[in-house]
Each structure stands twice: as structure tokens, then as C-alpha cells.
PDB file of C-alpha atoms in Angstrom:
ATOM      1  CA  MET A   1     -10.551 -23.230  78.285  1.00  0.00           C
ATOM      2  CA  GLU A   2      -9.870 -21.356  75.097  1.00  0.00           C
ATOM      3  CA  MET A   3     -10.346 -22.974  71.723  1.00  0.00           C
ATOM      4  CA  ASP A   4      -7.515 -25.154  70.410  1.00  0.00           C
ATOM      5  CA  LYS A   5      -7.329 -25.027  66.604  1.00  0.00           C
ATOM      6  CA  LEU A   6      -5.994 -27.151  63.783  1.00  0.00           C
ATOM      7  CA  THR A   7      -5.918 -25.933  60.181  1.00  0.00           C
ATOM      8  CA  VAL A   8      -5.422 -28.465  57.382  1.00  0.00           C
ATOM      9  CA  GLU A   9      -6.064 -28.669  53.663  1.00  0.00           C
ATOM     10  CA  ALA A  10      -9.661 -29.788  53.223  1.00  0.00           C
ATOM     11  CA  LYS A  11      -8.952 -33.166  51.664  1.00  0.00           C
ATOM     12  CA  THR A  12      -9.895 -36.637  52.857  1.00  0.00           C
ATOM     13  CA  GLU A  13      -6.225 -37.618  53.286  1.00  0.00           C
ATOM     14  CA  ASN A  14      -6.171 -35.310  56.336  1.00  0.00           C
ATOM     15  CA  LEU A  15      -9.117 -36.991  58.089  1.00  0.00           C
ATOM     16  CA  GLU A  16      -6.851 -39.102  60.325  1.00  0.00           C
ATOM     17  CA  GLU A  17      -5.012 -35.986  61.499  1.00  0.00           C
ATOM     18  CA  VAL A  18      -8.318 -34.245  62.260  1.00  0.00           C
ATOM     19  CA  LEU A  19      -9.684 -37.265  64.174  1.00  0.00           C
ATOM     20  CA  GLY A  20      -6.424 -37.586  66.107  1.00  0.00           C
ATOM     21  CA  PHE A  21      -6.610 -33.902  67.050  1.00  0.00           C
ATOM     22  CA  VAL A  22     -10.184 -34.269  68.358  1.00  0.00           C
ATOM     23  CA  ASP A  23      -9.470 -37.604  70.071  1.00  0.00           C
ATOM     24  CA  ARG A  24      -6.521 -36.140  71.999  1.00  0.00           C
ATOM     25  CA  HIS A  25      -8.975 -33.715  73.573  1.00  0.00           C
ATOM     26  CA  LEU A  26     -11.524 -36.442  74.228  1.00  0.00           C
ATOM     27  CA  GLU A  27      -8.900 -38.522  76.031  1.00  0.00           C
ATOM     28  CA  THR A  28      -8.496 -35.742  78.587  1.00  0.00           C
ATOM     29  CA  MET A  29     -12.230 -35.907  79.307  1.00  0.00           C
ATOM     30  CA  ASP A  30     -12.754 -39.566  80.303  1.00  0.00           C
ATOM     31  CA  CYS A  31     -15.916 -39.735  78.224  1.00  0.00           C
ATOM     32  CA  SER A  32     -17.658 -43.002  77.449  1.00  0.00           C
ATOM     33  CA  PRO A  33     -16.598 -45.029  74.381  1.00  0.00           C
ATOM     34  CA  LYS A  34     -20.124 -44.600  72.957  1.00  0.00           C
ATOM     35  CA  VAL A  35     -19.906 -40.796  73.105  1.00  0.00           C
ATOM     36  CA  SER A  36     -16.374 -40.870  71.719  1.00  0.00           C
ATOM     37  CA  VAL A  37     -17.551 -42.889  68.696  1.00  0.00           C
ATOM     38  CA  GLN A  38     -20.541 -40.558  68.140  1.00  0.00           C
ATOM     39  CA  ILE A  39     -18.207 -37.565  68.118  1.00  0.00           C
ATOM     40  CA  ASP A  40     -15.725 -39.261  65.761  1.00  0.00           C
ATOM     41  CA  VAL A  41     -18.529 -40.187  63.334  1.00  0.00           C
ATOM     42  CA  ALA A  42     -19.837 -36.593  63.357  1.00  0.00           C
ATOM     43  CA  VAL A  43     -16.336 -35.139  62.869  1.00  0.00           C
ATOM     44  CA  GLU A  44     -15.646 -37.553  59.996  1.00  0.00           C
ATOM     45  CA  GLU A  45     -18.963 -36.755  58.295  1.00  0.00           C
ATOM     46  CA  LEU A  46     -18.529 -32.992  58.552  1.00  0.00           C
ATOM     47  CA  PHE A  47     -14.860 -32.910  57.553  1.00  0.00           C
ATOM     48  CA  VAL A  48     -15.384 -35.234  54.568  1.00  0.00           C
ATOM     49  CA  ASN A  49     -18.294 -33.047  53.412  1.00  0.00           C
ATOM     50  CA  ILE A  50     -16.028 -29.992  53.520  1.00  0.00           C
ATOM     51  CA  ALA A  51     -13.294 -31.924  51.686  1.00  0.00           C
ATOM     52  CA  HIS A  52     -15.673 -33.068  48.934  1.00  0.00           C
ATOM     53  CA  TYR A  53     -17.849 -30.016  48.405  1.00  0.00           C
ATOM     54  CA  ALA A  54     -16.603 -26.751  49.920  1.00  0.00           C
ATOM     55  CA  TYR A  55     -13.950 -25.873  47.343  1.00  0.00           C
ATOM     56  CA  SER A  56     -14.776 -28.300  44.537  1.00  0.00           C
ATOM     57  CA  PRO A  57     -13.082 -28.602  42.114  1.00  0.00           C
ATOM     58  CA  GLY A  58     -10.260 -26.740  43.882  1.00  0.00           C
ATOM     59  CA  ILE A  59      -8.737 -27.220  47.324  1.00  0.00           C
ATOM     60  CA  GLY A  60      -8.832 -24.909  50.308  1.00  0.00           C
ATOM     61  CA  SER A  61      -8.298 -25.175  54.019  1.00  0.00           C
ATOM     62  CA  ALA A  62     -10.526 -26.076  56.938  1.00  0.00           C
ATOM     63  CA  THR A  63      -9.992 -25.086  60.548  1.00  0.00           C
ATOM     64  CA  ILE A  64     -11.213 -27.355  63.304  1.00  0.00           C
ATOM     65  CA  GLY A  65     -11.568 -25.783  66.720  1.00  0.00           C
ATOM     66  CA  VAL A  66     -12.075 -27.753  69.930  1.00  0.00           C
ATOM     67  CA  GLU A  67     -13.336 -26.323  73.203  1.00  0.00           C
ATOM     68  CA  ILE A  68     -13.668 -28.337  76.389  1.00  0.00           C
ATOM     69  CA  LEU A  69     -16.578 -26.974  78.392  1.00  0.00           C
ATOM     70  CA  LYS A  70     -17.236 -27.476  82.096  1.00  0.00           C
ATOM     71  CA  ASP A  71     -20.530 -27.383  83.917  1.00  0.00           C
ATOM     72  CA  PRO A  72     -21.964 -29.373  82.334  1.00  0.00           C
ATOM     73  CA  ALA A  73     -19.036 -31.262  80.859  1.00  0.00           C
ATOM     74  CA  ALA A  74     -19.199 -30.962  77.077  1.00  0.00           C
ATOM     75  CA  ILE A  75     -17.040 -30.682  73.993  1.00  0.00           C
ATOM     76  CA  ALA A  76     -17.723 -28.129  71.266  1.00  0.00           C
ATOM     77  CA  ILE A  77     -16.131 -28.589  67.854  1.00  0.00           C
ATOM     78  CA  THR A  78     -16.230 -25.830  65.246  1.00  0.00           C
ATOM     79  CA  PHE A  79     -15.548 -26.358  61.534  1.00  0.00           C
ATOM     80  CA  THR A  80     -14.648 -23.236  59.554  1.00  0.00           C
ATOM     81  CA  ASP A  81     -13.967 -23.002  55.822  1.00  0.00           C
ATOM     82  CA  ARG A  82     -14.014 -20.337  53.128  1.00  0.00           C
ATOM     83  CA  GLY A  83     -15.682 -22.574  50.560  1.00  0.00           C
ATOM     84  CA  LYS A  84     -19.030 -22.132  48.877  1.00  0.00           C
ATOM     85  CA  PRO A  85     -21.727 -20.964  51.321  1.00  0.00           C
ATOM     86  CA  PHE A  86     -23.660 -24.069  52.353  1.00  0.00           C
ATOM     87  CA  ASP A  87     -25.992 -24.600  55.282  1.00  0.00           C
ATOM     88  CA  PRO A  88     -26.289 -28.364  55.792  1.00  0.00           C
ATOM     89  CA  LEU A  89     -29.034 -27.779  58.370  1.00  0.00           C
ATOM     90  CA  ALA A  90     -31.323 -26.151  55.777  1.00  0.00           C
ATOM     91  CA  LYS A  91     -31.854 -29.454  53.981  1.00  0.00           C
ATOM     92  CA  GLU A  92     -34.917 -31.382  55.060  1.00  0.00           C
ATOM     93  CA  ASP A  93     -34.194 -34.524  57.059  1.00  0.00           C
ATOM     94  CA  PRO A  94     -34.392 -37.702  54.978  1.00  0.00           C
ATOM     95  CA  ASP A  95     -37.464 -39.900  55.411  1.00  0.00           C
ATOM     96  CA  ILE A  96     -35.805 -42.829  57.141  1.00  0.00           C
ATOM     97  CA  THR A  97     -39.047 -44.837  56.958  1.00  0.00           C
ATOM     98  CA  LEU A  98     -38.395 -45.290  53.244  1.00  0.00           C
ATOM     99  CA  SER A  99     -36.065 -47.975  51.939  1.00  0.00           C
ATOM    100  CA  ALA A 100     -32.601 -46.942  50.803  1.00  0.00           C
ATOM    101  CA  GLU A 101     -33.726 -47.286  47.174  1.00  0.00           C
ATOM    102  CA  GLU A 102     -36.687 -44.941  47.702  1.00  0.00           C
ATOM    103  CA  ARG A 103     -34.835 -42.231  49.621  1.00  0.00           C
ATOM    104  CA  GLN A 104     -33.251 -39.224  47.969  1.00  0.00           C
ATOM    105  CA  ILE A 105     -29.472 -39.361  47.852  1.00  0.00           C
ATOM    106  CA  GLY A 106     -27.664 -37.297  50.459  1.00  0.00           C
ATOM    107  CA  GLY A 107     -28.575 -35.829  53.783  1.00  0.00           C
ATOM    108  CA  LEU A 108     -28.254 -38.996  55.845  1.00  0.00           C
ATOM    109  CA  GLY A 109     -24.849 -38.086  57.275  1.00  0.00           C
ATOM    110  CA  ILE A 110     -25.895 -34.647  58.499  1.00  0.00           C
ATOM    111  CA  TYR A 111     -29.106 -36.228  59.842  1.00  0.00           C
ATOM    112  CA  MET A 112     -26.979 -38.634  61.920  1.00  0.00           C
ATOM    113  CA  VAL A 113     -24.897 -35.697  63.158  1.00  0.00           C
ATOM    114  CA  LYS A 114     -28.042 -33.794  64.197  1.00  0.00           C
ATOM    115  CA  LYS A 115     -29.432 -36.854  65.991  1.00  0.00           C
ATOM    116  CA  SER A 116     -26.216 -37.741  67.846  1.00  0.00           C
ATOM    117  CA  MET A 117     -25.092 -34.259  68.940  1.00  0.00           C
ATOM    118  CA  ASP A 118     -26.777 -32.085  71.551  1.00  0.00           C
ATOM    119  CA  GLU A 119     -26.366 -28.935  69.482  1.00  0.00           C
ATOM    120  CA  VAL A 120     -25.625 -28.250  65.805  1.00  0.00           C
ATOM    121  CA  VAL A 121     -25.459 -24.616  64.680  1.00  0.00           C
ATOM    122  CA  TYR A 122     -24.494 -23.138  61.301  1.00  0.00           C
ATOM    123  CA  GLU A 123     -23.744 -19.581  60.271  1.00  0.00           C
ATOM    124  CA  TYR A 124     -22.164 -17.907  57.256  1.00  0.00           C
ATOM    125  CA  LYS A 125     -20.138 -14.947  58.440  1.00  0.00           C
ATOM    126  CA  ASP A 126     -17.255 -12.890  57.013  1.00  0.00           C
ATOM    127  CA  GLY A 127     -17.053 -15.151  53.947  1.00  0.00           C
ATOM    128  CA  GLN A 128     -16.833 -18.316  56.040  1.00  0.00           C
ATOM    129  CA  ASN A 129     -18.985 -21.355  56.691  1.00  0.00           C
ATOM    130  CA  ILE A 130     -18.996 -21.939  60.445  1.00  0.00           C
ATOM    131  CA  LEU A 131     -20.565 -25.135  61.749  1.00  0.00           C
ATOM    132  CA  ARG A 132     -20.459 -25.874  65.476  1.00  0.00           C
ATOM    133  CA  ILE A 133     -21.395 -29.133  67.100  1.00  0.00           C
ATOM    134  CA  LYS A 134     -21.633 -29.671  70.827  1.00  0.00           C
ATOM    135  CA  LYS A 135     -21.901 -32.919  72.753  1.00  0.00           C
ATOM    136  CA  ASN A 136     -22.620 -33.151  76.448  1.00  0.00           C
ATOM    137  CA  LEU A 137     -20.360 -35.767  77.977  1.00  0.00           C
ATOM    138  CA  ASP A 138     -21.474 -38.410  80.394  1.00  0.00           C
ATOM    139  CA  ILE A 139     -18.214 -38.647  82.289  1.00  0.00           C
ATOM    140  CA  LEU A 140     -17.416 -42.113  83.592  1.00  0.00           C
TER     141      LEU A 140
END
């Protein structure tokens, strides 16, 4: 299947539209509710990060691409923006053994994304941040 794309202004008000777009694809896959929630949490985290930081203080657009993969069944979601170059994978994982008060601020969301997805890849190419997440689906 080729990639289906949605382009929206990168602002938190568009999160519901982005989640709806991804969920429509998930519904065609019969994936487990647990996997569906993991994907939604990752999509929310990544889109909100783009909305808050990519173009700050201005506003730009973000493109979300969804690919349904077969053999093994998986979904790949790509986030593309022309905001400030930022590799969220370069940041060291937070020390989750520390209490919330002791931990440095930030990084927990991307850590959750890395832990819950099967693949997370970032590249900066042609003036764009491109972050791709992939989740293998345990089909019911």
C-alpha cells in the first residue's frame, strides 16, 4: 500500500484530526486495543512536540503519513515538518529509577514512544525533520 498523507497546521487544536486519521487506518487492521492505544499515545506525543517546538514562536505545517505493511502486519507512521532541526532520539533516555522530582524535565514522552514502538527512526533531509515510527501488529 502506498502512503496516505494528512497535512495540518502544527498546533494542538489539530490533534483530534491527526488521531482520527491514524485511527481510521488502524480500524482496517483489526489490531488489539492495547496496540491501538500505544500507537495513539505515540502519535499524540510526537504531534504535540511538533506543535509546541518545531516552529516556535511561529506556526507551520506537519504532514503525517500512514503506511499499512503486510508480512509481518505493521503500521508505519511518518511525521514530517520544516521546523527547527531536532533529533528527539539524540537525547539520553531519562533515568526512570529516579523520582519525578529528581529527574530532568523532558524526554519522558519520547522515551515512552521508543519503548512502545518496534522502530523509531529520525533523519533531517532536504530541510525537513522526518520521524518514522513502526509498530508490528498482533492481529486478533
